[in-house]
């Protein structure tokens, strides 16, 4: 639940976000729909714990998480430009979160292969991100987020950098994975058609 969530950056007249109230349905795919600059990504960063709100509250299962650091919130954000580590292999990118959690190597390897199967990219674990297409990199970023089994998956304009054919493929993949895992998902978009086709619930 987002309660009167606000964000006012220093030295700006207009708030980036002004008293947003939103009830995010657990286990569903929720869309934040609106034009560029309306505060959608700002809201996502605050849910993830990357950015602290200047007002309001964020509640997970009825409890405020404002004092909970990002790494303990269980909310993982996939950014529009993927942010893969270029010097790491695909497998190391996907398994990075588990490595930081000090999971043993054999478990990480097993989970990485499972995630690559899930995003329909088996056999690419030894490649570098630069050897993959934009659509494939998007899938790897998604796999890296899902491997840590987050409570909430946050997708920032997940289809905006893809051509029409790849958008259709990725839309089906995201929807299929969300239904299979039952993970609470929030994505931001400026595309009304995309929101209608993907989301269980749309917030404007």
PDB file of C-alpha atoms in Angstrom:
ATOM      1  CA  UNK A   1       0.000   0.000   0.000  1.00  0.00           C
ATOM      2  CA  UNK A   2       1.245   3.469  -0.909  1.00  0.00           C
ATOM      3  CA  UNK A   3      -0.198   6.049   1.479  1.00  0.00           C
ATOM      4  CA  UNK A   4       0.056   9.773   0.611  1.00  0.00           C
ATOM      5  CA  UNK A   5       3.424   9.025  -0.975  1.00  0.00           C
ATOM      6  CA  UNK A   6       5.289  12.182  -1.955  1.00  0.00           C
ATOM      7  CA  UNK A   7       8.675  13.110  -3.362  1.00  0.00           C
ATOM      8  CA  UNK A   8       9.913  16.678  -3.683  1.00  0.00           C
ATOM      9  CA  UNK A   9      13.443  17.019  -5.032  1.00  0.00           C
ATOM     10  CA  UNK A  10      15.571  19.919  -3.728  1.00  0.00           C
ATOM     11  CA  UNK A  11      15.603  23.135  -5.769  1.00  0.00           C
ATOM     12  CA  UNK A  12      12.470  22.215  -7.748  1.00  0.00           C
ATOM     13  CA  UNK A  13       9.119  23.977  -7.629  1.00  0.00           C
ATOM     14  CA  UNK A  14       6.881  21.033  -8.515  1.00  0.00           C
ATOM     15  CA  UNK A  15       6.928  17.761  -6.565  1.00  0.00           C
ATOM     16  CA  UNK A  16       7.919  14.670  -8.546  1.00  0.00           C
ATOM     17  CA  UNK A  17       5.090  12.875  -6.752  1.00  0.00           C
ATOM     18  CA  UNK A  18       2.320  14.432  -4.693  1.00  0.00           C
ATOM     19  CA  UNK A  19       0.303  12.362  -2.169  1.00  0.00           C
ATOM     20  CA  UNK A  20      -0.048   9.162  -4.196  1.00  0.00           C
ATOM     21  CA  UNK A  21      -2.422   6.593  -2.708  1.00  0.00           C
ATOM     22  CA  UNK A  22      -2.433   3.114  -4.217  1.00  0.00           C
ATOM     23  CA  UNK A  23      -3.428  -0.358  -3.048  1.00  0.00           C
ATOM     24  CA  UNK A  24      -1.253  -2.885  -4.896  1.00  0.00           C
ATOM     25  CA  UNK A  25      -2.925  -6.271  -5.162  1.00  0.00           C
ATOM     26  CA  UNK A  26      -0.831  -9.165  -3.853  1.00  0.00           C
ATOM     27  CA  UNK A  27      -0.031 -11.851  -6.424  1.00  0.00           C
ATOM     28  CA  UNK A  28      -1.277  -9.735  -9.326  1.00  0.00           C
ATOM     29  CA  UNK A  29       0.277  -7.754 -12.164  1.00  0.00           C
ATOM     30  CA  UNK A  30      -0.299  -4.058 -11.513  1.00  0.00           C
ATOM     31  CA  UNK A  31       0.399  -1.266 -14.028  1.00  0.00           C
ATOM     32  CA  UNK A  32       1.247   2.375 -13.342  1.00  0.00           C
ATOM     33  CA  UNK A  33       0.136   4.144 -16.524  1.00  0.00           C
ATOM     34  CA  UNK A  34       0.962   7.737 -17.355  1.00  0.00           C
ATOM     35  CA  UNK A  35       3.044  10.120 -19.487  1.00  0.00           C
ATOM     36  CA  UNK A  36       6.774  10.650 -19.027  1.00  0.00           C
ATOM     37  CA  UNK A  37       7.639  12.815 -16.042  1.00  0.00           C
ATOM     38  CA  UNK A  38       4.523  12.072 -13.983  1.00  0.00           C
ATOM     39  CA  UNK A  39       6.425  10.264 -11.208  1.00  0.00           C
ATOM     40  CA  UNK A  40       5.936   6.594 -12.146  1.00  0.00           C
ATOM     41  CA  UNK A  41       9.598   5.607 -11.928  1.00  0.00           C
ATOM     42  CA  UNK A  42      10.048   7.757  -8.820  1.00  0.00           C
ATOM     43  CA  UNK A  43       7.285   5.751  -7.122  1.00  0.00           C
ATOM     44  CA  UNK A  44       8.971   2.486  -8.130  1.00  0.00           C
ATOM     45  CA  UNK A  45      12.333   3.609  -6.725  1.00  0.00           C
ATOM     46  CA  UNK A  46      10.672   4.458  -3.422  1.00  0.00           C
ATOM     47  CA  UNK A  47       8.950   1.058  -3.257  1.00  0.00           C
ATOM     48  CA  UNK A  48      12.317  -0.607  -3.901  1.00  0.00           C
ATOM     49  CA  UNK A  49      14.032   1.488  -1.232  1.00  0.00           C
ATOM     50  CA  UNK A  50      16.392   3.181  -3.691  1.00  0.00           C
ATOM     51  CA  UNK A  51      14.840   6.575  -2.911  1.00  0.00           C
ATOM     52  CA  UNK A  52      13.365   7.811   0.379  1.00  0.00           C
ATOM     53  CA  UNK A  53      10.003   9.616   0.150  1.00  0.00           C
ATOM     54  CA  UNK A  54       9.707  13.140   1.501  1.00  0.00           C
ATOM     55  CA  UNK A  55       6.208  12.338   2.732  1.00  0.00           C
ATOM     56  CA  UNK A  56       3.774   9.479   3.205  1.00  0.00           C
ATOM     57  CA  UNK A  57       4.322   5.803   3.872  1.00  0.00           C
ATOM     58  CA  UNK A  58       4.905   2.459   2.124  1.00  0.00           C
ATOM     59  CA  UNK A  59       3.388  -0.638   3.689  1.00  0.00           C
ATOM     60  CA  UNK A  60       4.061  -4.296   2.863  1.00  0.00           C
ATOM     61  CA  UNK A  61       1.393  -6.575   4.364  1.00  0.00           C
ATOM     62  CA  UNK A  62       0.292  -3.764   6.672  1.00  0.00           C
ATOM     63  CA  UNK A  63       3.762  -2.924   8.012  1.00  0.00           C
ATOM     64  CA  UNK A  64       5.735   0.214   7.139  1.00  0.00           C
ATOM     65  CA  UNK A  65       9.008  -0.502   5.336  1.00  0.00           C
ATOM     66  CA  UNK A  66      10.401   3.043   5.351  1.00  0.00           C
ATOM     67  CA  UNK A  67      13.084   2.064   7.864  1.00  0.00           C
ATOM     68  CA  UNK A  68      13.839  -1.224   6.074  1.00  0.00           C
ATOM     69  CA  UNK A  69      16.920  -1.027   3.802  1.00  0.00           C
ATOM     70  CA  UNK A  70      16.511  -1.863   0.126  1.00  0.00           C
ATOM     71  CA  UNK A  71      18.361  -5.181   0.362  1.00  0.00           C
ATOM     72  CA  UNK A  72      15.934  -6.450   3.027  1.00  0.00           C
ATOM     73  CA  UNK A  73      12.642  -5.271   1.509  1.00  0.00           C
ATOM     74  CA  UNK A  74      12.234  -8.131  -0.924  1.00  0.00           C
ATOM     75  CA  UNK A  75      11.424  -5.719  -3.759  1.00  0.00           C
ATOM     76  CA  UNK A  76      13.627  -5.993  -6.855  1.00  0.00           C
ATOM     77  CA  UNK A  77      13.629  -3.480  -9.710  1.00  0.00           C
ATOM     78  CA  UNK A  78      14.461  -4.211 -13.355  1.00  0.00           C
ATOM     79  CA  UNK A  79      15.551  -0.963 -14.988  1.00  0.00           C
ATOM     80  CA  UNK A  80      14.684   0.185 -18.491  1.00  0.00           C
ATOM     81  CA  UNK A  81      18.323  -0.052 -19.638  1.00  0.00           C
ATOM     82  CA  UNK A  82      18.872  -3.479 -17.957  1.00  0.00           C
ATOM     83  CA  UNK A  83      22.096  -2.509 -16.074  1.00  0.00           C
ATOM     84  CA  UNK A  84      23.835  -5.830 -16.693  1.00  0.00           C
ATOM     85  CA  UNK A  85      27.498  -6.077 -15.681  1.00  0.00           C
ATOM     86  CA  UNK A  86      29.350  -6.047 -19.041  1.00  0.00           C
ATOM     87  CA  UNK A  87      32.519  -7.735 -17.754  1.00  0.00           C
ATOM     88  CA  UNK A  88      30.632 -10.678 -16.210  1.00  0.00           C
ATOM     89  CA  UNK A  89      29.276 -13.728 -17.987  1.00  0.00           C
ATOM     90  CA  UNK A  90      25.515 -14.076 -18.335  1.00  0.00           C
ATOM     91  CA  UNK A  91      25.569 -16.795 -15.677  1.00  0.00           C
ATOM     92  CA  UNK A  92      27.445 -14.585 -13.215  1.00  0.00           C
ATOM     93  CA  UNK A  93      25.020 -11.728 -13.923  1.00  0.00           C
ATOM     94  CA  UNK A  94      22.000 -13.915 -13.215  1.00  0.00           C
ATOM     95  CA  UNK A  95      23.536 -15.411 -10.072  1.00  0.00           C
ATOM     96  CA  UNK A  96      24.867 -12.121  -8.681  1.00  0.00           C
ATOM     97  CA  UNK A  97      22.151 -11.651  -6.056  1.00  0.00           C
ATOM     98  CA  UNK A  98      22.648 -15.157  -4.687  1.00  0.00           C
ATOM     99  CA  UNK A  99      26.421 -14.641  -4.593  1.00  0.00           C
ATOM    100  CA  UNK A 100      25.924 -11.480  -2.528  1.00  0.00           C
ATOM    101  CA  UNK A 101      23.709 -13.530  -0.194  1.00  0.00           C
ATOM    102  CA  UNK A 102      26.596 -16.026   0.139  1.00  0.00           C
ATOM    103  CA  UNK A 103      24.698 -18.951  -1.321  1.00  0.00           C
ATOM    104  CA  UNK A 104      26.981 -21.882  -2.174  1.00  0.00           C
ATOM    105  CA  UNK A 105      28.313 -22.154  -5.730  1.00  0.00           C
ATOM    106  CA  UNK A 106      26.573 -25.423  -6.644  1.00  0.00           C
ATOM    107  CA  UNK A 107      23.172 -24.032  -5.635  1.00  0.00           C
ATOM    108  CA  UNK A 108      23.828 -20.821  -7.568  1.00  0.00           C
ATOM    109  CA  UNK A 109      24.762 -22.771 -10.706  1.00  0.00           C
ATOM    110  CA  UNK A 110      21.612 -24.905 -10.436  1.00  0.00           C
ATOM    111  CA  UNK A 111      19.373 -21.867  -9.899  1.00  0.00           C
ATOM    112  CA  UNK A 112      21.015 -19.956 -12.763  1.00  0.00           C
ATOM    113  CA  UNK A 113      20.265 -22.788 -15.191  1.00  0.00           C
ATOM    114  CA  UNK A 114      16.664 -22.937 -13.909  1.00  0.00           C
ATOM    115  CA  UNK A 115      16.226 -19.190 -14.432  1.00  0.00           C
ATOM    116  CA  UNK A 116      17.661 -19.320 -17.946  1.00  0.00           C
ATOM    117  CA  UNK A 117      15.159 -22.062 -18.775  1.00  0.00           C
ATOM    118  CA  UNK A 118      12.373 -19.950 -17.280  1.00  0.00           C
ATOM    119  CA  UNK A 119      13.190 -16.957 -19.506  1.00  0.00           C
ATOM    120  CA  UNK A 120      13.647 -19.277 -22.500  1.00  0.00           C
ATOM    121  CA  UNK A 121      17.388 -18.685 -22.948  1.00  0.00           C
ATOM    122  CA  UNK A 122      19.055 -22.002 -22.069  1.00  0.00           C
ATOM    123  CA  UNK A 123      22.735 -22.433 -22.897  1.00  0.00           C
ATOM    124  CA  UNK A 124      23.840 -18.772 -22.827  1.00  0.00           C
ATOM    125  CA  UNK A 125      25.383 -18.767 -19.343  1.00  0.00           C
ATOM    126  CA  UNK A 126      28.979 -18.489 -20.623  1.00  0.00           C
ATOM    127  CA  UNK A 127      28.354 -15.585 -23.004  1.00  0.00           C
ATOM    128  CA  UNK A 128      28.906 -11.913 -22.239  1.00  0.00           C
ATOM    129  CA  UNK A 129      25.919  -9.507 -22.299  1.00  0.00           C
ATOM    130  CA  UNK A 130      27.402  -7.773 -25.372  1.00  0.00           C
ATOM    131  CA  UNK A 131      26.945 -11.020 -27.316  1.00  0.00           C
ATOM    132  CA  UNK A 132      23.184 -10.916 -26.750  1.00  0.00           C
ATOM    133  CA  UNK A 133      20.444  -8.920 -28.466  1.00  0.00           C
ATOM    134  CA  UNK A 134      18.482  -6.248 -26.615  1.00  0.00           C
ATOM    135  CA  UNK A 135      15.562  -8.610 -26.133  1.00  0.00           C
ATOM    136  CA  UNK A 136      17.854 -11.306 -24.745  1.00  0.00           C
ATOM    137  CA  UNK A 137      19.503  -8.823 -22.375  1.00  0.00           C
ATOM    138  CA  UNK A 138      16.059  -7.867 -21.101  1.00  0.00           C
ATOM    139  CA  UNK A 139      15.366 -11.530 -20.327  1.00  0.00           C
ATOM    140  CA  UNK A 140      18.679 -11.862 -18.487  1.00  0.00           C
ATOM    141  CA  UNK A 141      17.861  -8.792 -16.376  1.00  0.00           C
ATOM    142  CA  UNK A 142      14.512 -10.396 -15.564  1.00  0.00           C
ATOM    143  CA  UNK A 143      16.188 -13.702 -14.632  1.00  0.00           C
ATOM    144  CA  UNK A 144      18.654 -11.851 -12.366  1.00  0.00           C
ATOM    145  CA  UNK A 145      15.731 -10.255 -10.527  1.00  0.00           C
ATOM    146  CA  UNK A 146      13.691 -13.446 -10.202  1.00  0.00           C
ATOM    147  CA  UNK A 147      16.502 -15.675  -8.936  1.00  0.00           C
ATOM    148  CA  UNK A 148      16.408 -14.044  -5.483  1.00  0.00           C
ATOM    149  CA  UNK A 149      12.677 -14.878  -5.202  1.00  0.00           C
ATOM    150  CA  UNK A 150      11.500 -11.332  -4.395  1.00  0.00           C
ATOM    151  CA  UNK A 151       8.169 -10.511  -2.768  1.00  0.00           C
ATOM    152  CA  UNK A 152       7.627  -7.752  -5.312  1.00  0.00           C
ATOM    153  CA  UNK A 153       8.968  -7.448  -8.868  1.00  0.00           C
ATOM    154  CA  UNK A 154       9.231  -3.888 -10.218  1.00  0.00           C
ATOM    155  CA  UNK A 155       9.579  -3.376 -13.975  1.00  0.00           C
ATOM    156  CA  UNK A 156      10.479   0.073 -15.318  1.00  0.00           C
ATOM    157  CA  UNK A 157       9.123   0.432 -18.879  1.00  0.00           C
ATOM    158  CA  UNK A 158      10.052  -3.213 -19.593  1.00  0.00           C
ATOM    159  CA  UNK A 159       9.141  -3.207 -23.289  1.00  0.00           C
ATOM    160  CA  UNK A 160      10.039   0.318 -24.393  1.00  0.00           C
ATOM    161  CA  UNK A 161      13.440  -0.536 -25.950  1.00  0.00           C
ATOM    162  CA  UNK A 162      12.149  -3.469 -28.008  1.00  0.00           C
ATOM    163  CA  UNK A 163      10.688  -3.610 -31.514  1.00  0.00           C
ATOM    164  CA  UNK A 164       7.053  -4.615 -32.040  1.00  0.00           C
ATOM    165  CA  UNK A 165       7.723  -8.346 -32.527  1.00  0.00           C
ATOM    166  CA  UNK A 166       9.965  -8.605 -29.474  1.00  0.00           C
ATOM    167  CA  UNK A 167       7.470  -6.581 -27.424  1.00  0.00           C
ATOM    168  CA  UNK A 168       4.790  -9.181 -28.135  1.00  0.00           C
ATOM    169  CA  UNK A 169       7.154 -12.017 -27.166  1.00  0.00           C
ATOM    170  CA  UNK A 170       8.312 -10.298 -23.984  1.00  0.00           C
ATOM    171  CA  UNK A 171       4.764  -9.383 -22.998  1.00  0.00           C
ATOM    172  CA  UNK A 172       3.738 -13.038 -23.182  1.00  0.00           C
ATOM    173  CA  UNK A 173       6.862 -14.130 -21.293  1.00  0.00           C
ATOM    174  CA  UNK A 174       6.359 -11.646 -18.440  1.00  0.00           C
ATOM    175  CA  UNK A 175       2.694 -12.542 -18.115  1.00  0.00           C
ATOM    176  CA  UNK A 176       3.429 -16.270 -18.189  1.00  0.00           C
ATOM    177  CA  UNK A 177       6.176 -16.047 -15.556  1.00  0.00           C
ATOM    178  CA  UNK A 178       4.065 -13.818 -13.315  1.00  0.00           C
ATOM    179  CA  UNK A 179       1.178 -16.275 -13.400  1.00  0.00           C
ATOM    180  CA  UNK A 180       3.458 -19.279 -12.882  1.00  0.00           C
ATOM    181  CA  UNK A 181       5.274 -17.777  -9.892  1.00  0.00           C
ATOM    182  CA  UNK A 182       2.340 -15.800  -8.488  1.00  0.00           C
ATOM    183  CA  UNK A 183       4.685 -12.921  -7.764  1.00  0.00           C
ATOM    184  CA  UNK A 184       3.306  -9.464  -7.003  1.00  0.00           C
ATOM    185  CA  UNK A 185       4.443  -7.359  -9.960  1.00  0.00           C
ATOM    186  CA  UNK A 186       4.304  -3.630 -10.665  1.00  0.00           C
ATOM    187  CA  UNK A 187       5.326  -2.185 -14.024  1.00  0.00           C
ATOM    188  CA  UNK A 188       5.317   1.364 -15.320  1.00  0.00           C
ATOM    189  CA  UNK A 189       4.384   2.262 -18.867  1.00  0.00           C
ATOM    190  CA  UNK A 190       3.132   5.159 -20.971  1.00  0.00           C
ATOM    191  CA  UNK A 191       1.512   2.710 -23.419  1.00  0.00           C
ATOM    192  CA  UNK A 192      -2.203   2.229 -22.726  1.00  0.00           C
ATOM    193  CA  UNK A 193      -2.474  -0.849 -24.962  1.00  0.00           C
ATOM    194  CA  UNK A 194       0.460  -2.477 -23.185  1.00  0.00           C
ATOM    195  CA  UNK A 195      -1.119  -1.821 -19.788  1.00  0.00           C
ATOM    196  CA  UNK A 196      -4.486  -3.250 -20.841  1.00  0.00           C
ATOM    197  CA  UNK A 197      -2.923  -6.384 -22.332  1.00  0.00           C
ATOM    198  CA  UNK A 198      -0.605  -7.130 -19.399  1.00  0.00           C
ATOM    199  CA  UNK A 199      -2.151  -5.893 -16.186  1.00  0.00           C
ATOM    200  CA  UNK A 200      -4.752  -7.240 -13.797  1.00  0.00           C
ATOM    201  CA  UNK A 201      -5.104  -3.733 -12.390  1.00  0.00           C
ATOM    202  CA  UNK A 202      -4.200  -0.322 -13.859  1.00  0.00           C
ATOM    203  CA  UNK A 203      -3.480   2.843 -11.871  1.00  0.00           C
ATOM    204  CA  UNK A 204      -3.489   6.168 -13.724  1.00  0.00           C
TER     205      UNK A 204
END
